[in-house]
CSV table of C-alpha atoms in Angstrom, one decimal:
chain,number,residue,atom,x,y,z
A,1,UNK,CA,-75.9,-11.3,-153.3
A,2,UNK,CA,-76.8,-7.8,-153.7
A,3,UNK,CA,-73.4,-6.5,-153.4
A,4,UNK,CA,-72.2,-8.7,-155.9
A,5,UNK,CA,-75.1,-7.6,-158.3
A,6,UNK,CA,-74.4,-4.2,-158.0
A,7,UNK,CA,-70.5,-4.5,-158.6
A,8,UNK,CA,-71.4,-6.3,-161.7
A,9,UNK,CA,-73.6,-3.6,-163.0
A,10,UNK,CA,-71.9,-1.1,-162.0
A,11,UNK,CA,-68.8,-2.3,-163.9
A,12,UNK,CA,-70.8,-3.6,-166.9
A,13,UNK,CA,-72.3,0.2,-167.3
A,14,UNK,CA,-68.5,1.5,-167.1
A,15,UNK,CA,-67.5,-1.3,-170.3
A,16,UNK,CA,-70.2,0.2,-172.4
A,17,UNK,CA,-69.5,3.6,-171.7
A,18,UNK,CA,-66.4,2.7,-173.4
A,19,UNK,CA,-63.9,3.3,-170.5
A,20,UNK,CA,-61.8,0.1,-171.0
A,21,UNK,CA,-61.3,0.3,-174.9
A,22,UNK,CA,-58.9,2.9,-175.5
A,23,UNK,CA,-55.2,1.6,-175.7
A,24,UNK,CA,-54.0,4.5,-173.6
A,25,UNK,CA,-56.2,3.4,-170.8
A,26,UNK,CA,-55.5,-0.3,-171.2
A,27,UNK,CA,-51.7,0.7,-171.1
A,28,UNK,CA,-52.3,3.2,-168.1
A,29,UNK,CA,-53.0,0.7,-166.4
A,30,UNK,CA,-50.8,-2.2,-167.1
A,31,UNK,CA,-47.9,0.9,-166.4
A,32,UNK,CA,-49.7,1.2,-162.6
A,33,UNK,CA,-49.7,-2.5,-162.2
A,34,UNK,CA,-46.0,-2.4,-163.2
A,35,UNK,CA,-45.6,0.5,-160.7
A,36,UNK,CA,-47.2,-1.1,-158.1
A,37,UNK,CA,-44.9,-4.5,-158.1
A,38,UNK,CA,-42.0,-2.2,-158.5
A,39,UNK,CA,-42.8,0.2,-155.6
A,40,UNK,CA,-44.7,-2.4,-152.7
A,41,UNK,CA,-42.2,-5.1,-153.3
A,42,UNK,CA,-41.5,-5.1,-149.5
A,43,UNK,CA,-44.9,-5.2,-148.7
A,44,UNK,CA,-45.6,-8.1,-150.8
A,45,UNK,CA,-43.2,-10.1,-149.7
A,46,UNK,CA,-44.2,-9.8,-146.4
A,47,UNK,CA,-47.7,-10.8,-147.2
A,48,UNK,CA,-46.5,-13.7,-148.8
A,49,UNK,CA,-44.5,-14.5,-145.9
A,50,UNK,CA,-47.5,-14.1,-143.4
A,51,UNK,CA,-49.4,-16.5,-145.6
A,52,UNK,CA,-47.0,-19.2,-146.3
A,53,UNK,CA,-43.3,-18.3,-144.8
A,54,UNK,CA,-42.4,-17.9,-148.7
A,55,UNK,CA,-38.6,-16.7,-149.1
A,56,UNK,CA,-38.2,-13.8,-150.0
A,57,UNK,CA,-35.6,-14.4,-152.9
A,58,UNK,CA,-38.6,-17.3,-153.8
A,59,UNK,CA,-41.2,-14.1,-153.8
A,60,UNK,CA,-39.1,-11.8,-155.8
A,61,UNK,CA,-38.4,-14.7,-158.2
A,62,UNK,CA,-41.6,-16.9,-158.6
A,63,UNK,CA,-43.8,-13.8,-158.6
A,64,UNK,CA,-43.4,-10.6,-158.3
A,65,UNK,CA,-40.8,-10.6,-160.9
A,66,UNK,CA,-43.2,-13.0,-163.2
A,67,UNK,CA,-46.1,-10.4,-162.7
A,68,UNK,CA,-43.2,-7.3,-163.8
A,69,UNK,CA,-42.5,-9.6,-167.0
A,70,UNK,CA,-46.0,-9.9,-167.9
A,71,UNK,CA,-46.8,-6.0,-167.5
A,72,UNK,CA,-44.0,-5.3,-169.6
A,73,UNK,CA,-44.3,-8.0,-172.4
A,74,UNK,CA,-48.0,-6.8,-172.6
A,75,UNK,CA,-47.2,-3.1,-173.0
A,76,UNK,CA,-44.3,-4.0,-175.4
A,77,UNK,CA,-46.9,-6.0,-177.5
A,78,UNK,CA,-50.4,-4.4,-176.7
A,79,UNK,CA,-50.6,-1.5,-180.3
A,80,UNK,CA,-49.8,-5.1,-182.3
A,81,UNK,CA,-52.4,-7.3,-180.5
A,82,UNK,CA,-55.0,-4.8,-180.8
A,83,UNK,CA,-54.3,-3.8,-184.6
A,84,UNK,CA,-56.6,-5.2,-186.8
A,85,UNK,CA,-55.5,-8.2,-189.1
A,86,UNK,CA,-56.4,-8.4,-192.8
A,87,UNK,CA,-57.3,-11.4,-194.7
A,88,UNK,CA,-58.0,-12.1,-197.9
A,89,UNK,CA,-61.4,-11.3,-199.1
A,90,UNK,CA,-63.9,-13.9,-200.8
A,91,UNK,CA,-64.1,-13.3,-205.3
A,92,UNK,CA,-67.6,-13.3,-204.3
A,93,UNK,CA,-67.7,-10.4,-202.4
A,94,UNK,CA,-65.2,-8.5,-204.6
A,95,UNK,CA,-64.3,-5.5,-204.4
A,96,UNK,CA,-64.5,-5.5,-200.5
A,97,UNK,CA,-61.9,-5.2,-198.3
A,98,UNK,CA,-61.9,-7.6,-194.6
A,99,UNK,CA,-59.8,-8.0,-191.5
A,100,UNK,CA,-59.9,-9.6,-188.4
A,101,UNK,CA,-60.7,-7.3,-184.9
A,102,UNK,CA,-59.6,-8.2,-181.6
A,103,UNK,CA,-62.2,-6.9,-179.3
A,104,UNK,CA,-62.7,-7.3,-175.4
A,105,UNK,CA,-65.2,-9.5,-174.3
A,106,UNK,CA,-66.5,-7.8,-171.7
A,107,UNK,CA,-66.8,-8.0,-167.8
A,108,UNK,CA,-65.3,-10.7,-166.5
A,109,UNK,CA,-64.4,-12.2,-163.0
A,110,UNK,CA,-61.4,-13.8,-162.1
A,111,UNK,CA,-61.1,-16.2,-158.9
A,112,UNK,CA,-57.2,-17.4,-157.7
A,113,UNK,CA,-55.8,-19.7,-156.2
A,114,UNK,CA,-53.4,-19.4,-152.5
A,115,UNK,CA,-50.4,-21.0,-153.6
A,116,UNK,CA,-49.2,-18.3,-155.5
A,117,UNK,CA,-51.9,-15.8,-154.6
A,118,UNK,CA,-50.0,-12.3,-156.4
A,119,UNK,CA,-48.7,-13.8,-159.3
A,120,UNK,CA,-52.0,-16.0,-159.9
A,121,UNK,CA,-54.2,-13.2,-159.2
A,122,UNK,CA,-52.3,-10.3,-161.3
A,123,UNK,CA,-51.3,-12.4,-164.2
A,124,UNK,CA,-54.8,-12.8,-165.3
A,125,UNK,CA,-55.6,-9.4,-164.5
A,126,UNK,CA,-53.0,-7.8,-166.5
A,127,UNK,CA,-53.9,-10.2,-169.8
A,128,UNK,CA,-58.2,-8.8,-169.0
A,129,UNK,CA,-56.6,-5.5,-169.0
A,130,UNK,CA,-54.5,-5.3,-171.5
A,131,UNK,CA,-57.7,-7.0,-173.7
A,132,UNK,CA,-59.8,-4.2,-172.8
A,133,UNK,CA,-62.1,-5.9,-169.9
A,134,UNK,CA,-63.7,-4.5,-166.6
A,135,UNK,CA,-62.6,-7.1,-163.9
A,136,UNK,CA,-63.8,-8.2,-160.9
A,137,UNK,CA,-60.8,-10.5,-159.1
A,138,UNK,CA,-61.7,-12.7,-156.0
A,139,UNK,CA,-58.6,-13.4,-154.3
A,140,UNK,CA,-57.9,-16.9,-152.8
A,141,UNK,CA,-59.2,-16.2,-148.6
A,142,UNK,CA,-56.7,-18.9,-147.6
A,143,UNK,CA,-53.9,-16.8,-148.1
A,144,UNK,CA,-55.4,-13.7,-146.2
A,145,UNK,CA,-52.9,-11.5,-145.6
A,146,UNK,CA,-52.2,-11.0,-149.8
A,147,UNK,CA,-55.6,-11.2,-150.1
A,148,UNK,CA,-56.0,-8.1,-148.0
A,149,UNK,CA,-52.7,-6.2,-149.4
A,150,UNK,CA,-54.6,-6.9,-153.2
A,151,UNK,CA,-57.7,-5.1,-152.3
A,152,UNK,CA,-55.4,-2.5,-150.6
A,153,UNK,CA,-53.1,-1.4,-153.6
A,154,UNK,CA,-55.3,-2.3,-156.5
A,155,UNK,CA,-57.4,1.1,-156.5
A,156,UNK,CA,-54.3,2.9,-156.0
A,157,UNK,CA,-52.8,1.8,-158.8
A,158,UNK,CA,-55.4,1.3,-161.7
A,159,UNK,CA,-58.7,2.4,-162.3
A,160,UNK,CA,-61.1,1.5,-159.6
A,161,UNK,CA,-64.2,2.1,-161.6
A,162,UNK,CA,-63.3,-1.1,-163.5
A,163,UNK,CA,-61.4,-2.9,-161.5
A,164,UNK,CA,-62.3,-4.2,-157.9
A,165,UNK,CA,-61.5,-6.3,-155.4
A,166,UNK,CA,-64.1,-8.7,-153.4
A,167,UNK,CA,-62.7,-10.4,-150.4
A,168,UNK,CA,-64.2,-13.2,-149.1
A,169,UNK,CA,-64.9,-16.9,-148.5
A,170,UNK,CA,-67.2,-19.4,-150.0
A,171,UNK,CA,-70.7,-17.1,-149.7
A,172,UNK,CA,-69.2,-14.0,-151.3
A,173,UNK,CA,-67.5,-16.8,-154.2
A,174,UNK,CA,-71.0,-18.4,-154.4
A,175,UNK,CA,-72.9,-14.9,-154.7
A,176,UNK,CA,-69.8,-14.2,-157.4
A,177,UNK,CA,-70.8,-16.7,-159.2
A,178,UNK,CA,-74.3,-16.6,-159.5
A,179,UNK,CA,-74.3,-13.0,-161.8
A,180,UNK,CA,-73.5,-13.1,-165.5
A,181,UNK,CA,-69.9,-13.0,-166.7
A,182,UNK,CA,-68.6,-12.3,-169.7
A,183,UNK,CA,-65.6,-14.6,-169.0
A,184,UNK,CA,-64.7,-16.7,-165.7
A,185,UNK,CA,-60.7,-17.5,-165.0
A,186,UNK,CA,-60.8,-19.9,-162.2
A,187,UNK,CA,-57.6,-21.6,-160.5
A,188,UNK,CA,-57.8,-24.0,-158.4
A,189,UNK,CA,-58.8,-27.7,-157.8
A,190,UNK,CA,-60.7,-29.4,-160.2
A,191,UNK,CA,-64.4,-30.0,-157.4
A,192,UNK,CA,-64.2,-26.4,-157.4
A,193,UNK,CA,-63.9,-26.2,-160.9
A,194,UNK,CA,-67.1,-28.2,-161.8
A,195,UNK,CA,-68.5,-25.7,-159.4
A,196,UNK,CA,-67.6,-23.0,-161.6
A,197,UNK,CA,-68.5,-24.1,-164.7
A,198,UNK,CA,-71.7,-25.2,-163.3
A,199,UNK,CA,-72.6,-22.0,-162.3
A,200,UNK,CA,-71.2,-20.1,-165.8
A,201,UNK,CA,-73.3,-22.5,-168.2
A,202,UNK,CA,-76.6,-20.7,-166.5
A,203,UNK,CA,-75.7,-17.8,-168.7
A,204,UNK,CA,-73.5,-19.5,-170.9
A,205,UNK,CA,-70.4,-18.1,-169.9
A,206,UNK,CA,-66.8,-19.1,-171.6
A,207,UNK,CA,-64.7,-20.2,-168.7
A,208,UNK,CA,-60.6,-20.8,-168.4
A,209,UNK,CA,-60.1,-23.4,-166.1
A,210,UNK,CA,-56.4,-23.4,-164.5
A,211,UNK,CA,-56.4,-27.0,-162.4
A,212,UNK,CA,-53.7,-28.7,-161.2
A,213,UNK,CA,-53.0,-32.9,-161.6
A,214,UNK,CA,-50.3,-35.1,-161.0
A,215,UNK,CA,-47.5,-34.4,-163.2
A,216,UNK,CA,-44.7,-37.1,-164.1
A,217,UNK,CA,-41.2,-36.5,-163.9
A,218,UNK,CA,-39.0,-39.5,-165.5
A,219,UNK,CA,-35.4,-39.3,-165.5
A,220,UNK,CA,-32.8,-42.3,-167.0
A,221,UNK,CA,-29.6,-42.8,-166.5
A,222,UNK,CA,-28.0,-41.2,-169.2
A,223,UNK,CA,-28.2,-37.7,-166.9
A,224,UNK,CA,-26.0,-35.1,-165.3
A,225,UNK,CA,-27.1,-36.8,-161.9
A,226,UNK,CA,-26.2,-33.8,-159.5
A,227,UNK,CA,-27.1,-31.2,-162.1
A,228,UNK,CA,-30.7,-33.1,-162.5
A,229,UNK,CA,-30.9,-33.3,-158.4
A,230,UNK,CA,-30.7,-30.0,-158.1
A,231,UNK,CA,-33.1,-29.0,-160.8
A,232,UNK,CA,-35.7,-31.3,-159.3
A,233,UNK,CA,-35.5,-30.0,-155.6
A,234,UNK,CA,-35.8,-26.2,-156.8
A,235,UNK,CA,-38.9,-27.2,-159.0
A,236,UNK,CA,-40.4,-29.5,-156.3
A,237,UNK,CA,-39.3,-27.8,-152.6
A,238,UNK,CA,-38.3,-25.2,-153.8
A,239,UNK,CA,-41.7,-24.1,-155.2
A,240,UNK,CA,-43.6,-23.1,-152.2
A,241,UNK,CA,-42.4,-26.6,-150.8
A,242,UNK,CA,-44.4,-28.7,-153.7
A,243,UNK,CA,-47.7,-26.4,-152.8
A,244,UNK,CA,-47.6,-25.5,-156.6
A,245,UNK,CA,-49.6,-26.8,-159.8
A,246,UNK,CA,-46.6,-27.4,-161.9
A,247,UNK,CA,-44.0,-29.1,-159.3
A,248,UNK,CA,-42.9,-32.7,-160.4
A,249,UNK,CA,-45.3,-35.1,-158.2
A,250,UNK,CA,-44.1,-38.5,-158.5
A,251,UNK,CA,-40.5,-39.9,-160.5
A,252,UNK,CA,-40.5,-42.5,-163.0
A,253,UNK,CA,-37.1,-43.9,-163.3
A,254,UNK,CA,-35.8,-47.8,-163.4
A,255,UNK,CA,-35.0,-50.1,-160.5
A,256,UNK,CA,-31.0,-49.9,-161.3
A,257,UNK,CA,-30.7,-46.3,-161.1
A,258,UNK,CA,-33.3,-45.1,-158.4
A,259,UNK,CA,-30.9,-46.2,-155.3
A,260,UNK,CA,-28.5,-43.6,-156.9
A,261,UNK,CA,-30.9,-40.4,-157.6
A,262,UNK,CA,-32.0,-41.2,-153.8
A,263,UNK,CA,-28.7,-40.4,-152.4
A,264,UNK,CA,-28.0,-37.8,-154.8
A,265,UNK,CA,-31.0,-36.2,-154.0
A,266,UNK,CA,-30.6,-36.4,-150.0
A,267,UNK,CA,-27.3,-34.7,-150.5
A,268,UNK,CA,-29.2,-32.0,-152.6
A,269,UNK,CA,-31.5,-31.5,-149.9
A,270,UNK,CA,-28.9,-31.2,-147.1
A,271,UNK,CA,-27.3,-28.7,-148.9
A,272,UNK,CA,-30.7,-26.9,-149.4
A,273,UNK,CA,-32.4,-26.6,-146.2
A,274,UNK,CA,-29.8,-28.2,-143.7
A,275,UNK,CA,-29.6,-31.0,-141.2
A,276,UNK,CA,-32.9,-29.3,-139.8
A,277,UNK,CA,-34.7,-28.6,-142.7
A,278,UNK,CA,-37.9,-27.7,-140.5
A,279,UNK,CA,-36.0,-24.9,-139.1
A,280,UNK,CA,-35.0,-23.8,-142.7
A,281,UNK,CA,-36.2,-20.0,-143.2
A,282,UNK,CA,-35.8,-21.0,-146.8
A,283,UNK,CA,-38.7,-24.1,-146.7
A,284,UNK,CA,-42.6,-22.8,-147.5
A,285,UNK,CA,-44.8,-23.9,-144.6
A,286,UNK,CA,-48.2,-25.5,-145.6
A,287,UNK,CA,-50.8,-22.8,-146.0
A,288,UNK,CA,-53.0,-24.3,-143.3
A,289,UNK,CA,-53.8,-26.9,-140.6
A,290,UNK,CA,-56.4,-28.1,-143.1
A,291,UNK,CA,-54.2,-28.9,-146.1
A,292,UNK,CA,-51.5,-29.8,-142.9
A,293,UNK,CA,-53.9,-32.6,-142.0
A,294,UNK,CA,-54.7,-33.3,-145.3
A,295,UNK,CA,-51.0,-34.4,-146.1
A,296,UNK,CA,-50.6,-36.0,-143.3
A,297,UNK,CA,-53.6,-38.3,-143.7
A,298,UNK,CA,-51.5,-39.3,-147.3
A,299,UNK,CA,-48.5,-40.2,-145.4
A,300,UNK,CA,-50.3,-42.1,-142.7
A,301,UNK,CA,-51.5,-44.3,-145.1
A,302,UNK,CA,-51.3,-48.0,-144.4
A,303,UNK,CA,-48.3,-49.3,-147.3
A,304,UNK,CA,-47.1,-45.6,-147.6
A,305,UNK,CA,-45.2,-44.6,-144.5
A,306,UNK,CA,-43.0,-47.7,-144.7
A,307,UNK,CA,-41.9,-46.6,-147.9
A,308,UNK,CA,-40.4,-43.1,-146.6
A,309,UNK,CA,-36.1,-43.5,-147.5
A,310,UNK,CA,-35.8,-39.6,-146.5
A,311,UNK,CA,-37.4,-37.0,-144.6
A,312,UNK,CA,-41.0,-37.2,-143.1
A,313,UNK,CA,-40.5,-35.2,-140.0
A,314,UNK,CA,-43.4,-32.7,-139.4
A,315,UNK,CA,-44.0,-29.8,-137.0
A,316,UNK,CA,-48.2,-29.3,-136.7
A,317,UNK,CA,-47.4,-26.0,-134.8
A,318,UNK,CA,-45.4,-24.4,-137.4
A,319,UNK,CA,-47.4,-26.2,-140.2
A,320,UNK,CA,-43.8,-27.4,-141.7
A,321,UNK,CA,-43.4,-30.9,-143.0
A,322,UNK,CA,-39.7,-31.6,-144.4
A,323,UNK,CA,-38.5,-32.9,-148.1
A,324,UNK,CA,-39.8,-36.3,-148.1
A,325,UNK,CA,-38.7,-39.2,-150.8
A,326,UNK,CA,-40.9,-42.3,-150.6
A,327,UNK,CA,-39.9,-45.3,-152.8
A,328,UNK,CA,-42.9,-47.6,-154.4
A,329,UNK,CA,-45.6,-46.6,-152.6
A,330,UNK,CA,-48.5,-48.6,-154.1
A,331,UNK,CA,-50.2,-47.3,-157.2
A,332,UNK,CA,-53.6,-47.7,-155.7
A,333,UNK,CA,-52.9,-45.4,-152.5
A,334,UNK,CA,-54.1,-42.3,-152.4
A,335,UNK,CA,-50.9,-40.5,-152.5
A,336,UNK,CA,-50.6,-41.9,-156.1
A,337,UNK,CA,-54.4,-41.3,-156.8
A,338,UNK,CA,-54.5,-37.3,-156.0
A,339,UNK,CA,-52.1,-34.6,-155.8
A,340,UNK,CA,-50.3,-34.3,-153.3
A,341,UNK,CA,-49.4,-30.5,-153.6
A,342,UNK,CA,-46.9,-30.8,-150.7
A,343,UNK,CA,-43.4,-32.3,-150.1
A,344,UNK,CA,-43.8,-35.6,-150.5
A,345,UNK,CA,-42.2,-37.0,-154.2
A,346,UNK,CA,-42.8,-40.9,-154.7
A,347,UNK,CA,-40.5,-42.3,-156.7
A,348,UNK,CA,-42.2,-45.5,-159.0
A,349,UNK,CA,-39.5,-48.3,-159.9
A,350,UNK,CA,-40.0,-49.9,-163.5
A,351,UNK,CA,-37.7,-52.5,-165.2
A,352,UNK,CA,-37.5,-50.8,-168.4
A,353,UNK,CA,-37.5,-46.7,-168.9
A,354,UNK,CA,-39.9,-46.7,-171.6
A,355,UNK,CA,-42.5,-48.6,-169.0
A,356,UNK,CA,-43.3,-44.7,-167.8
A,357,UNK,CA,-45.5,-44.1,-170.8
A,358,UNK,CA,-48.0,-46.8,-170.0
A,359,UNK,CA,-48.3,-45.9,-166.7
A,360,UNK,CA,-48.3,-41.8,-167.4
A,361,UNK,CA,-51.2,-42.0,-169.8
A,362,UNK,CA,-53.1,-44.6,-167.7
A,363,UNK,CA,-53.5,-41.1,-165.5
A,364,UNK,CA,-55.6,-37.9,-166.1
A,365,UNK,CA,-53.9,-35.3,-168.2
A,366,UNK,CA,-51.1,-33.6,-166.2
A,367,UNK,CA,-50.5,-29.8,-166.0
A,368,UNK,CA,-47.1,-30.2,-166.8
A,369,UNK,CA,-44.5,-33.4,-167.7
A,370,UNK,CA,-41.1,-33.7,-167.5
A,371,UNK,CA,-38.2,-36.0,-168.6
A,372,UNK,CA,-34.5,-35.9,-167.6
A,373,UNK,CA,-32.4,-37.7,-170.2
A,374,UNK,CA,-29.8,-37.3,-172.7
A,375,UNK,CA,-31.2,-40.0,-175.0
A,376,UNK,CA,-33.2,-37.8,-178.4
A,377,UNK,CA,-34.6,-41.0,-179.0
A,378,UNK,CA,-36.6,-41.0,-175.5
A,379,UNK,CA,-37.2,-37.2,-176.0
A,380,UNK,CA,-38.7,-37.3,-178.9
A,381,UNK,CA,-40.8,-40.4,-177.9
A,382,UNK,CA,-41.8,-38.5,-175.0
A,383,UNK,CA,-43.2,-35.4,-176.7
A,384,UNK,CA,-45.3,-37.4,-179.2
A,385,UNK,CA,-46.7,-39.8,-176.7
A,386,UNK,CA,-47.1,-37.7,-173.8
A,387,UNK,CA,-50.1,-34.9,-173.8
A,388,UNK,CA,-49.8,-32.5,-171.2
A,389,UNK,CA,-50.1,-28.8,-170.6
A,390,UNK,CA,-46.6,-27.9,-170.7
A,391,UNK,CA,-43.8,-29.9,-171.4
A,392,UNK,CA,-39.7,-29.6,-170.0
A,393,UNK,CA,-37.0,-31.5,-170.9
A,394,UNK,CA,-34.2,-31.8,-168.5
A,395,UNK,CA,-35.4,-29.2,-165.8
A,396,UNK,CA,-38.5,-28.4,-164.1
A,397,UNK,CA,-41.0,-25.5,-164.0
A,398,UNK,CA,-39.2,-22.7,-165.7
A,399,UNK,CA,-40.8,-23.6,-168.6
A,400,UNK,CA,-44.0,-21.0,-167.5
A,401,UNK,CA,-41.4,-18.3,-167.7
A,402,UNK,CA,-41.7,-18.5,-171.7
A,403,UNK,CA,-44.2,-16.0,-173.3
A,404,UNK,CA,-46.3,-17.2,-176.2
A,405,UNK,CA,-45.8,-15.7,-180.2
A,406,UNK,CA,-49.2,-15.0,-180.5
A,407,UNK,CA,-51.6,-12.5,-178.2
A,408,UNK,CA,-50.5,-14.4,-175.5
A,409,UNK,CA,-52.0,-13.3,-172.1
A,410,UNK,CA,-54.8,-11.4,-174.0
A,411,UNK,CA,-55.8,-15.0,-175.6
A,412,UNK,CA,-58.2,-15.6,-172.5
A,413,UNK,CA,-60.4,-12.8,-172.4
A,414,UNK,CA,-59.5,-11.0,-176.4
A,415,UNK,CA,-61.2,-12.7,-179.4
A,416,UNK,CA,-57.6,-13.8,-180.5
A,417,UNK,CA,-54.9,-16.0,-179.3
A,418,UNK,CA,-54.7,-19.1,-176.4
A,419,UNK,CA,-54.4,-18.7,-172.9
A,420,UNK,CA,-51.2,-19.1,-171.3
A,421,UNK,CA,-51.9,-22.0,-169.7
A,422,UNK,CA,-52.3,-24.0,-173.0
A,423,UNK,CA,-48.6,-23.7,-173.6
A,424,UNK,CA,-46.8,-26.6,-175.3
């Protein structure tokens, strides 16, 4: 507790001092952060394989070339964002001049998630830094090994008076959370997120909550079938093997045409990772035995390993679990209830396509919500009904690729803009 009070002083005196403000120092170090992916690429990707087996092709791709994107869409943008706007003055206070001024808020801490623990950890880092913030970033202690490389090459590469690293587990977190923030970033799980904001209304703290949910994928008939397979394994296995907030986690599609995305699917999959997929160097392991057993209690669910048409096979030793399709699992199970944030995709049978809408919005709020179809008439019935975080028609995922038009990453800790998170 102590430790954590004097890191947040220490920083706070370094904001006021005025160290962070400057657009050369906010750009200094958005251009180390940019260095740093560029020249410890190796070593990162090894982290990431030490923590979940990641590719390294899924590395490169899903992260370390999304945090390169972000440094160099912030320094591309950062003189605009941080120019004053002006805006039409009042008659009553004529003659005066007035405009709009970004400013940073502050100090704030930032506490990410394992499942992508560089990109979800840097992202927000670059958009505090770019806004002018000290920042304190707790990296995710499940994925240790990134954890560790983070607190290794952040003070080399940016300024360690206002930036540091606290490793840890739940006490440091806890002691973390107890001092006063100008602005929290959490991703994670939603019972750790009413943690957070918990703790953060003591002092009245503004918080970004990233959390995850179940989001719906439905697909018709009216598809490319082997072109919409393919696009749903990358965004479902091959996403950290479903251990990602955005992957499709259950398929809405209609009695007549599931039997035919099945097999398309399986021959997707055999072509992905092989007759052996558990011996696939191109398959994420779980993270742990914990989130291993977790899965596993889904599947063992009484009414819910029956329903298994491909895959299943698990290996507790390597912490692997294969693709696995299930087909109308019951809607009260608990594999339908929570996310599953693993390899397992239910598929839901319905009679009629536009069925899925009654039964997506009878749900919480996903992160993300995807349709396959052909049909504008669906599309466009889809986007109006459907309210979710982000929203992809015919593919999956690559939709948090897209920068937004307006102070985008800066959003969450400037005075301007939305986080990215809120993306439509």
């Amino acid at each position: 507790m102590e430790d954590a009070r004097s890191w947040a002083a220490e920083l706070r005196g370094r904001f006021e001092e005025g160290l962070t403000r400057a657009a050369e120092w906010r750009a200094a170090q958005l251009r180390g952060l940019l260095r740093m992916a560029t020249e410890m690429e190796a070593e990162m990707c090894d982290a990431l394989h030490a923590d979940l087996a990641k590719p390294r092709t899924e590395a490169c791709l899903h992260e370390i070339s999304l945090i390169k994107s972000s440094c160099l869409f912030a320094l591309k943008n950062l003189k605009k964002w941080m120019k004053p706007q002006k805006v039409q003055a009042k008659l009553m206070t004529f003659p005066s001049a007035a405009r709009i001024t970004a400013e940073p808020l502050g100090v704030v801490l930032i506490i990410s998630a394992w499942n992508y623990p560089l990109l979800l950890s840097l992202d927000p880092v670059i958009g505090a830094l770019a806004a002018g913030n000290a920042v304190v970033l707790k990296p995710s202690e499940v994925a240790p090994a990134t954890s560790s490389l983070l607190a290794e090459l952040l003070p080399r590469f940016v300024d360690g008076r206002c930036v540091k690293v606290v490793q840890g587990g739940v006490p440091e977190t806890t002691a973390l959370l107890e001092q006063k923030w100008d602005k929290i970033f959490y991703t994670g799980n939603s019972q750790v997120g009413r943690i957070v904001m918990t703790a953060a209304a003591k002092h009245l703290t503004p918080v970004v909550l990233e959390l995850g949910g179940k989001c719906p994928l439905v697909i018709d008939s009216t598809v490319d079938l082997h072109v919409a397979a393919k696009r749903i394994a990358a965004g479902k296995w091959g996403c950290n093997n479903g251990q990602a907030c955005i992957a499709p986690d259950f398929i809405i599609t209609t009695s007549s045409f599931a039997p035919k995305l099945i097999e398309e699917l399986k021959k997707v999959l055999g072509k992905f990772y092989g007759k052996d997929p558990l011996g696939s160097a191109d398959l994420s392991r779980i993270v742990n035995s914990n989130h291993f057993n977790r899965l596993k209690t889904l599947m063992d669910e009484e009414m819910v390993f029956e329903k298994i048409v491909f895959g299943g096979q698990m290996d507790a030793y390597q912490l692997k679990i294969a693709p696995t399709i299930l087909l109308d699992v019951p809607l009260d199970s608990a594999i339908m209830r929570e996310e599953i944030f693993g390899p397992f995709l239910p598929i839901i049978t319905v009679d009629k396509i536009n069925e899925c809408f009654g039964l997506i919005n009878s749900m919480s709020k996903p992160l993300a919500a995807y349709l396959f179809s052909r049909n504008s008439k669906l599309q466009d019935k889809f986007e109006r009904s459907i309210s979710a975080g982000g929203m992809l028609l015919n593919d999956t995922s690559i939709h948090v690729t897209n920068a937004l038009p307006s102070r985008p990453d800066q959003g969450s800790f400037g005075t301007q803009g939305r986080p990215k998170e809120c993306e439509i």
